[in-house]
């Protein structure tokens, strides 16, 4: 970085400094002019030190009546260091230094023309270079998506441009040569996947490939994946990229792909109890009839759930097989790989007995639990016809066993409600039927009580108020008790054991109050006709919604930062 300080060490230009009476707008214009005078960009002719510019900014702050703040600035070196800067900053430019390794004469020739164009600042070459990926901000926070601009790379290859009026085109031709807008050869968009070992980057251990960088390249179409891999391995082995030195990272190439076509449960228990209570005779039917009824109920439920379920599985396999060939972003769930191997576990509704990473459509863990609870709940109802006390005892033992398994796994797995721990314990504490059945059984007990009371419950106003307050406090405490994730281990275990049971008890009161005419405005809102068509769409929406989100996110050409403001726009 050059310094052009005078003998007095002044950092100001020869322009007259503004007086204190000058208004702030004039000072702001003066400030911008001065900064542009003393500092230049990567292709500028002169630049001054960051210290000088910091002094300038401080002086302007004081003149504007603002408190002086510490300024940290960084600038590219002047043109005398441009080549080295380009090599360290742009991976695509670093590739061009290794074209001697290529056997393909056409790829080598076009890469050389690309490099010469950049060195001579020819418009088409700068546009192509601008579509290449480079190290992005927030690397320490986990941003490993150095994607570049794939769509524009494709548009350049097809000579696509914006349509302007003749006046605008004529004006633009003063500053740029229209004949140099597009490269003299076809370009394709490639993706390189690189693994790094920097210990400075934050890893949540939520996904397996948190150290995998995706780097986009817009390069001559004549180059093969092997050509690019050959040059890129040399760049990575020689540690030419500045980001490797800055963040103490070594890089290892994983693969290069050609992306030329880049566009392209409580309520359930209540229901079965009601249906069973309405359909069973006062006289207990023979055993064979009861078994037949049991099988018929299962078949009807299976036929109702499976067709749409199977269709979404097929759609996931076909779509993500195509997606692997056209998208630069690899989803965490390789649905085409997992579903091709484990689809049968979904159709048999046993996929919740497999590890989380081996579940086709990971969000479908709910369905096997629902089917299994449906079978178990109906079994208890059938058993209660002839052996009531046995059925009650079996239900109580099941609840205690479920709470005991939650205690065991929470303790042995050191559970705490943080992002990484929740992910690591998904298999044992989230999807298994023995840790999920308590709310279902609470729903059955709720329906039993309503049936026994004949949906009539006489409560004083005080009792109703206490019931609603306890219900709201119960559910709200479960939702907000883990706002601070790093709670003591003992509280984590208590939360893990009681949260689902407590939540189901809060909902149980809501059901009892509404079904016994104590629901008030809550009952009126929940009984609106508008919810009827929505309820019929909820199953398919549940199956398709995560699938649509995956499609939208994986077809983006830039990383998405999820926060409170853009999470809705991403789904749109």
XYZ file of C-alpha atoms in Angstrom:
572
model
C 0.000 0.000 0.000
C 1.423 3.335 -1.060
C 1.602 6.457 1.031
C 1.793 9.993 -0.406
C 2.174 11.997 2.802
C 3.838 15.365 2.537
C 6.671 16.529 4.748
C 4.219 17.894 7.244
C 2.455 14.569 7.375
C -0.795 16.167 6.265
C -3.348 13.750 4.951
C -5.661 16.378 3.435
C -5.675 17.378 -0.207
C -4.996 20.934 -1.349
C -8.676 21.744 -1.107
C -9.682 24.348 1.436
C -11.074 22.852 4.591
C -14.714 23.727 5.266
C -15.572 26.256 7.927
C -17.591 25.254 10.987
C -20.553 27.267 9.716
C -20.936 25.083 6.622
C -24.091 22.983 6.899
C -23.938 19.225 7.345
C -25.020 18.364 3.805
C -22.093 20.311 2.348
C -19.736 18.662 4.813
C -21.049 15.226 3.874
C -20.326 15.928 0.195
C -16.883 17.247 1.091
C -16.213 14.158 3.214
C -17.086 11.791 0.358
C -14.892 13.765 -2.038
C -11.930 13.644 0.336
C -12.230 9.906 0.921
C -12.323 9.303 -2.810
C -9.256 11.500 -3.171
C -7.070 9.643 -0.710
C -8.139 6.044 -1.382
C -8.690 4.002 -4.498
C -10.153 0.596 -5.387
C -8.377 -2.513 -6.620
C -7.705 -0.999 -10.038
C -6.987 2.567 -8.889
C -3.786 4.442 -9.540
C -3.135 5.796 -6.072
C -4.055 4.980 -2.531
C -3.193 6.317 0.881
C -2.886 4.596 4.185
C -5.863 3.468 6.208
C -4.545 5.574 9.095
C -4.829 8.705 6.978
C -8.384 7.953 5.965
C -9.276 7.161 9.580
C -7.921 10.572 10.552
C -9.970 12.162 7.808
C -13.149 10.423 8.961
C -12.509 11.498 12.555
C -12.075 15.129 11.496
C -15.293 15.058 9.491
C -17.143 13.571 12.460
C -15.970 16.400 14.676
C -16.925 19.025 12.100
C -20.368 17.451 11.772
C -20.819 17.634 15.535
C -20.686 13.874 15.874
C -18.674 11.981 18.497
C -15.382 10.751 17.151
C -15.331 6.989 16.776
C -12.547 4.564 16.129
C -12.372 3.714 12.435
C -10.901 0.542 10.988
C -10.491 0.622 7.228
C -8.910 -1.692 4.699
C -8.027 -1.058 1.070
C -6.740 -3.005 -1.868
C -3.237 -2.206 -2.949
C -2.585 -0.163 -6.039
C -2.125 -1.597 -9.527
C 1.485 -2.491 -8.798
C 0.155 -5.278 -6.581
C -3.016 -5.994 -8.538
C -1.915 -9.336 -10.002
C -0.959 -10.786 -6.639
C -4.114 -9.376 -5.055
C -6.253 -10.886 -7.796
C -4.559 -14.245 -7.356
C -5.146 -14.235 -3.611
C -8.703 -12.898 -3.759
C -10.312 -14.491 -6.811
C -10.060 -18.316 -6.982
C -10.945 -18.161 -10.677
C -7.975 -15.890 -11.375
C -5.716 -18.201 -9.383
C -6.846 -21.059 -11.642
C -5.553 -19.218 -14.669
C -2.033 -19.338 -13.249
C -2.097 -23.127 -13.720
C -3.299 -23.507 -17.293
C 0.038 -25.129 -18.154
C -1.248 -28.261 -16.399
C -4.020 -28.731 -18.951
C -3.888 -31.229 -21.791
C -6.986 -29.909 -23.505
C -5.733 -27.364 -26.019
C -9.124 -25.660 -26.448
C -9.740 -25.250 -22.706
C -6.194 -24.029 -22.274
C -6.533 -21.517 -25.106
C -9.829 -20.116 -23.837
C -8.578 -19.911 -20.246
C -5.556 -17.992 -21.488
C -7.820 -15.615 -23.423
C -9.874 -15.180 -20.247
C -6.778 -14.266 -18.239
C -5.493 -11.838 -20.855
C -8.916 -10.207 -20.966
C -8.924 -9.675 -17.206
C -5.374 -8.309 -17.227
C -6.359 -5.846 -19.944
C -9.710 -5.029 -18.310
C -11.779 -6.113 -21.297
C -15.450 -5.882 -20.405
C -16.568 -9.456 -21.173
C -13.746 -10.969 -19.119
C -14.530 -8.756 -16.125
C -18.189 -9.745 -16.376
C -17.284 -13.432 -16.460
C -14.884 -12.974 -13.545
C -17.610 -11.153 -11.631
C -19.850 -14.236 -11.977
C -17.261 -16.451 -10.285
C -17.481 -17.214 -6.601
C -15.049 -15.818 -4.086
C -14.709 -15.962 -0.278
C -17.851 -14.443 1.201
C -18.404 -12.486 4.423
C -19.141 -14.266 7.719
C -16.813 -17.224 7.156
C -16.201 -17.447 10.917
C -19.965 -17.681 11.472
C -20.280 -20.568 9.026
C -20.902 -19.028 5.598
C -19.328 -21.599 3.280
C -21.341 -20.632 0.212
C -19.048 -18.877 -2.261
C -21.506 -19.286 -5.091
C -20.923 -16.470 -7.531
C -23.771 -15.855 -9.979
C -24.828 -18.985 -11.873
C -27.836 -17.515 -13.715
C -25.822 -14.597 -15.100
C -23.126 -17.015 -16.186
C -25.713 -18.854 -18.242
C -27.174 -15.617 -19.620
C -23.744 -14.486 -20.782
C -23.267 -17.741 -22.644
C -26.610 -17.160 -24.388
C -25.893 -13.467 -25.018
C -28.866 -12.399 -22.895
C -28.960 -8.775 -21.879
C -31.435 -6.186 -20.642
C -33.487 -4.316 -23.241
C -32.936 -0.552 -23.209
C -34.070 2.301 -25.383
C -31.785 3.569 -28.134
C -30.949 6.673 -26.117
C -29.697 4.638 -23.172
C -27.751 2.274 -25.418
C -26.143 5.202 -27.171
C -25.175 6.784 -23.859
C -23.770 3.481 -22.566
C -21.651 3.060 -25.676
C -19.677 6.139 -24.625
C -18.278 4.238 -21.648
C -18.271 0.659 -22.938
C -17.757 -1.152 -26.191
C -20.941 -3.110 -27.066
C -18.858 -5.608 -29.029
C -17.042 -6.565 -25.832
C -20.173 -7.359 -23.800
C -20.054 -11.137 -24.244
C -17.209 -13.673 -24.244
C -16.020 -15.070 -27.587
C -16.679 -18.612 -26.317
C -19.366 -20.469 -24.417
C -19.142 -20.478 -20.612
C -20.600 -22.969 -18.150
C -21.264 -22.817 -14.437
C -19.322 -25.327 -12.346
C -19.410 -26.107 -8.627
C -16.393 -27.204 -6.605
C -16.890 -28.681 -3.161
C -13.922 -28.085 -0.879
C -13.361 -29.255 2.685
C -11.523 -26.940 5.104
C -9.992 -27.520 8.542
C -10.130 -24.023 10.031
C -10.715 -24.174 13.774
C -11.822 -20.528 13.805
C -15.181 -21.262 12.194
C -18.135 -21.883 14.511
C -19.623 -25.357 14.106
C -22.935 -26.318 15.725
C -22.509 -29.996 14.777
C -26.061 -29.931 13.460
C -25.069 -31.141 10.013
C -22.327 -33.461 8.830
C -20.797 -31.143 6.253
C -20.372 -27.881 8.161
C -16.785 -27.652 6.906
C -17.727 -28.121 3.244
C -17.298 -25.049 1.049
C -19.281 -24.711 -2.172
C -17.372 -22.594 -4.682
C -18.972 -21.533 -7.970
C -16.977 -21.092 -11.168
C -18.030 -19.471 -14.449
C -15.456 -20.822 -16.904
C -15.129 -21.838 -20.563
C -17.531 -24.620 -21.505
C -14.706 -26.497 -23.208
C -13.139 -27.225 -19.817
C -14.045 -30.512 -18.198
C -14.541 -31.273 -14.532
C -11.135 -32.948 -14.581
C -9.475 -29.848 -16.067
C -10.868 -27.605 -13.342
C -10.057 -30.131 -10.611
C -6.445 -30.319 -11.839
C -5.953 -26.553 -11.690
C -7.871 -26.108 -8.439
C -5.916 -28.807 -6.597
C -2.718 -26.962 -7.501
C -4.152 -23.688 -6.167
C -5.245 -25.320 -2.913
C -1.992 -27.225 -2.414
C 0.072 -24.082 -2.998
C -2.059 -22.144 -0.464
C -2.504 -19.224 -2.845
C -5.792 -17.972 -1.407
C -5.576 -15.206 1.177
C -8.500 -16.581 3.197
C -6.471 -19.699 3.972
C -3.713 -17.635 5.557
C -6.143 -15.310 7.300
C -8.195 -18.055 8.982
C -5.448 -20.703 9.299
C -7.204 -23.097 6.945
C -6.031 -25.853 4.649
C -8.298 -26.852 1.801
C -8.924 -30.231 0.193
C -10.892 -30.654 -3.016
C -13.796 -33.122 -2.777
C -15.370 -32.883 -6.233
C -16.128 -30.651 -9.197
C -19.513 -30.848 -10.912
C -20.813 -29.295 -14.118
C -24.057 -27.361 -13.527
C -24.789 -26.399 -17.084
C -28.594 -26.751 -16.638
C -28.833 -24.785 -13.411
C -32.587 -23.782 -13.723
C -34.276 -25.743 -13.900
C -51.150 -37.084 18.255
C -53.850 -36.277 21.609
C -56.662 -35.436 19.135
C -56.174 -38.716 17.242
C -56.715 -40.707 20.421
C -59.886 -38.752 21.183
C -61.256 -39.494 17.718
C -60.708 -43.266 17.850
C -62.307 -43.396 21.306
C -65.387 -41.516 20.033
C -65.679 -43.678 16.912
C -65.261 -46.841 18.927
C -67.766 -45.693 21.567
C -70.353 -44.925 18.887
C -69.868 -48.159 16.939
C -69.596 -50.774 19.680
C -72.740 -52.544 20.887
C -73.799 -52.570 24.495
C -73.429 -56.333 24.291
C -69.831 -57.418 23.835
C -69.513 -59.114 20.404
C -67.677 -62.411 19.920
C -63.875 -62.383 19.780
C -63.776 -63.075 16.030
C -66.037 -60.093 15.315
C -63.904 -57.814 17.473
C -60.710 -58.921 15.707
C -62.376 -58.324 12.354
C -63.392 -54.810 13.425
C -59.856 -54.163 14.605
C -58.388 -55.191 11.243
C -60.969 -53.209 9.276
C -60.186 -50.016 11.202
C -56.484 -50.431 10.456
C -57.055 -51.090 6.736
C -59.281 -48.004 6.391
C -56.683 -45.812 8.056
C -53.856 -47.286 5.986
C -55.733 -46.664 2.735
C -56.539 -43.096 3.791
C -52.933 -42.162 4.613
C -50.709 -44.145 2.257
C -51.462 -43.027 -1.351
C -50.530 -39.353 -0.812
C -47.587 -40.434 1.359
C -46.240 -42.761 -1.335
C -46.697 -40.120 -4.030
C -44.587 -37.573 -2.106
C -41.852 -40.209 -1.619
C -41.724 -40.859 -5.379
C -41.725 -37.128 -6.056
C -38.799 -36.645 -3.664
C -36.770 -39.402 -5.356
C -37.349 -38.081 -8.866
C -36.900 -34.407 -8.028
C -33.733 -34.682 -5.952
C -32.150 -37.074 -8.464
C -32.546 -34.281 -11.010
C -31.592 -31.668 -8.417
C -28.166 -33.252 -7.824
C -27.349 -32.584 -11.456
C -28.439 -28.964 -11.663
C -28.112 -27.252 -8.274
C -24.978 -25.871 -6.697
C -26.380 -26.334 -3.168
C -26.452 -29.803 -1.633
C -29.335 -30.272 0.829
C -28.564 -31.766 4.219
C -31.060 -34.533 3.465
C -30.146 -36.446 0.310
C -33.738 -37.562 -0.208
C -33.087 -39.366 -3.474
C -30.396 -41.508 -1.842
C -32.187 -42.197 1.456
C -35.655 -42.722 -0.038
C -34.354 -45.063 -2.742
C -32.948 -47.293 -0.009
C -35.474 -46.976 2.833
C -38.806 -46.144 1.141
C -40.271 -49.516 2.217
C -39.886 -48.603 5.909
C -42.197 -45.647 5.282
C -44.840 -47.763 3.552
C -44.763 -50.255 6.440
C -44.827 -47.346 8.937
C -41.778 -48.533 10.861
C -39.304 -45.819 9.849
C -39.364 -44.319 13.361
C -37.388 -47.357 14.538
C -34.463 -46.313 12.311
C -31.841 -43.675 12.937
C -32.817 -40.115 12.059
C -30.379 -39.973 9.134
C -31.958 -43.098 7.597
C -35.524 -41.796 7.519
C -36.953 -40.986 4.109
C -38.725 -37.625 4.488
C -37.423 -36.965 7.977
C -40.513 -34.916 8.877
C -42.660 -38.050 8.322
C -41.549 -39.512 11.675
C -44.995 -38.514 12.979
C -46.910 -40.905 10.687
C -45.503 -44.244 11.940
C -46.035 -43.054 15.504
C -49.627 -42.151 14.662
C -50.304 -45.567 13.075
C -48.643 -47.446 15.928
C -50.554 -45.469 18.571
C -53.772 -46.052 16.611
C -53.192 -49.815 16.747
C -52.219 -49.782 20.424
C -55.118 -47.497 21.409
C -57.665 -49.672 19.629
C -56.141 -52.744 21.255
C -56.660 -51.175 24.691
C -60.273 -50.350 23.818
C -60.966 -53.892 22.625
C -59.263 -55.312 25.711
C -61.319 -53.066 27.991
C -64.538 -54.728 26.773
C -63.670 -57.949 28.592
C -60.719 -57.054 30.839
C -61.267 -53.449 31.919
C -58.834 -53.424 34.861
C -56.130 -55.073 32.750
C -56.500 -52.411 30.050
C -56.298 -49.608 32.639
C -53.222 -51.199 34.250
C -51.537 -51.613 30.862
C -52.174 -47.964 30.049
C -50.712 -46.786 33.376
C -47.650 -49.019 32.951
C -47.156 -47.626 29.436
C -47.231 -44.030 30.703
C -44.766 -44.757 33.521
C -42.489 -46.680 31.139
C -42.503 -43.781 28.685
C -41.583 -41.275 31.399
C -38.893 -43.691 32.638
C -37.372 -44.001 29.154
C -37.276 -40.207 28.868
C -35.467 -40.042 32.209
C -32.979 -42.712 31.143
C -32.109 -41.280 27.734
C -32.045 -37.667 28.941
C -29.575 -38.609 31.670
C -27.320 -40.905 29.622
C -27.224 -38.530 26.633
C -26.589 -35.411 28.775
C -29.615 -33.702 27.253
C -30.003 -29.943 27.302
C -32.317 -27.868 25.072
C -29.562 -26.380 22.891
C -29.516 -26.677 19.117
C -26.649 -29.148 18.907
C -27.885 -31.374 21.756
C -31.412 -31.488 20.382
C -30.066 -32.605 17.024
C -27.809 -35.252 18.546
C -30.682 -36.726 20.574
C -33.342 -36.639 17.843
C -33.323 -40.399 17.366
C -33.702 -41.405 21.022
C -35.658 -38.478 22.480
C -37.775 -37.234 19.591
C -39.019 -39.865 17.143
C -39.263 -43.141 19.093
C -42.825 -44.261 19.922
C -42.025 -45.037 23.567
C -41.110 -41.393 24.234
C -44.109 -40.004 22.319
C -47.083 -42.102 23.494
C -47.995 -40.192 26.692
C -49.987 -37.401 24.925
C -51.917 -40.072 22.996
C -52.906 -41.874 26.192
C -53.841 -38.556 27.827
C -56.165 -38.022 24.866
C -57.777 -41.415 25.424
C -58.306 -40.658 29.120
C -59.818 -37.274 28.192
C -62.313 -38.912 25.839
C -63.152 -41.576 28.421
C -63.961 -38.898 31.002
C -66.114 -36.924 28.555
C -68.032 -40.080 27.641
C -68.509 -40.992 31.291
C -69.759 -37.476 32.094
C -71.986 -37.544 28.978
C -70.294 -34.292 27.887
C -71.817 -32.461 30.865
C -69.647 -30.933 33.552
C -70.946 -28.515 36.169
C -68.220 -26.181 37.417
C -68.379 -22.945 39.372
C -67.070 -19.751 37.788
C -64.110 -19.855 40.159
C -63.228 -23.408 39.112
C -63.420 -22.451 35.437
C -61.116 -19.467 35.923
C -58.618 -21.603 37.842
C -58.772 -24.283 35.138
C -58.106 -21.821 32.308
C -55.290 -20.097 34.219
C -53.583 -23.408 35.026
C -53.946 -24.578 31.424
C -52.465 -21.380 29.996
C -49.654 -21.292 32.559
C -48.855 -24.940 31.896
C -48.517 -24.521 28.138
C -46.812 -21.128 28.244
C -44.245 -22.345 30.771
C -43.376 -25.214 28.433
C -42.967 -22.859 25.480
C -40.976 -20.137 27.226
C -39.092 -22.039 29.941
C -36.231 -22.769 27.533
C -35.707 -19.220 26.297
C -32.384 -19.547 28.084
C -31.091 -22.756 26.549
C -28.208 -23.243 28.959
C -30.291 -24.260 31.952
C -28.974 -26.545 34.727
C -28.750 -30.232 33.828
C -31.344 -31.218 36.450
C -33.879 -28.771 34.982
C -33.105 -30.059 31.486
C -34.035 -33.588 32.556
C -37.230 -32.400 34.268
C -38.171 -30.447 31.134
C -37.486 -33.456 28.904
C -39.624 -35.776 31.059
C -42.610 -33.530 31.769
C -42.864 -31.128 28.803
C -44.933 -33.360 26.505
C -47.139 -34.679 29.296
C -47.677 -31.138 30.602
C -48.509 -29.814 27.145
C -51.072 -32.585 26.562
C -52.704 -31.864 29.949
C -53.084 -28.196 28.982
C -54.734 -29.162 25.684
C -56.884 -31.747 27.497
C -58.429 -28.957 29.592
C -59.149 -26.994 26.401
C -60.993 -30.018 24.950
C -62.961 -30.669 28.138
C -63.959 -27.004 28.491
C -65.087 -26.697 24.872
C -66.946 -30.045 24.817
C -68.875 -29.212 28.020
C -69.962 -25.717 26.923
C -67.385 -23.908 29.034
C -65.206 -22.803 26.103
C -66.658 -19.331 25.616
C -65.037 -17.320 22.841
C -62.352 -19.972 22.363
C -65.017 -22.524 21.446
C -66.684 -20.068 19.050
C -63.429 -19.358 17.227
C -62.443 -23.015 16.959
C -65.926 -23.886 15.665
C -65.836 -21.473 12.714
C -66.711 -23.080 9.384
C -63.544 -21.690 7.811
C -61.497 -24.360 9.576
C -63.415 -27.240 7.948
C -61.816 -27.055 4.459
C -58.456 -26.212 6.003
C -58.623 -29.308 8.210
C -59.126 -31.464 5.127
C -56.017 -30.009 3.552
C -53.789 -30.265 6.624
C -52.478 -33.793 5.914
C -51.245 -33.060 2.407
C -49.930 -29.664 3.515
C -47.963 -31.442 6.262
C -46.414 -33.800 3.695
C -45.633 -31.223 1.028
C -44.681 -28.089 2.994
C -41.134 -29.139 4.052
C -40.608 -30.495 0.550
C -41.464 -27.121 -0.990
C -39.185 -25.317 1.483
C -36.314 -27.633 0.509
C -36.894 -26.931 -3.174
C -36.950 -23.150 -2.689
C -33.834 -23.071 -0.507
C -31.741 -25.449 -2.621
C -32.501 -23.667 -5.895
C -31.326 -20.289 -4.580
C -28.141 -18.907 -6.034
C -27.057 -17.211 -2.828
C -26.987 -18.143 0.866
C -29.994 -17.265 2.993
C -29.647 -15.803 6.472
C -32.689 -16.779 8.529
C -33.928 -14.081 10.896
C -37.260 -12.732 12.153
C -37.707 -10.487 9.131
C -36.955 -12.685 6.138
C -38.186 -16.117 7.218
C -41.629 -15.419 5.715
C -40.257 -13.971 2.480
C -38.090 -17.048 1.974
C -41.150 -19.293 2.077
C -42.944 -17.011 -0.358
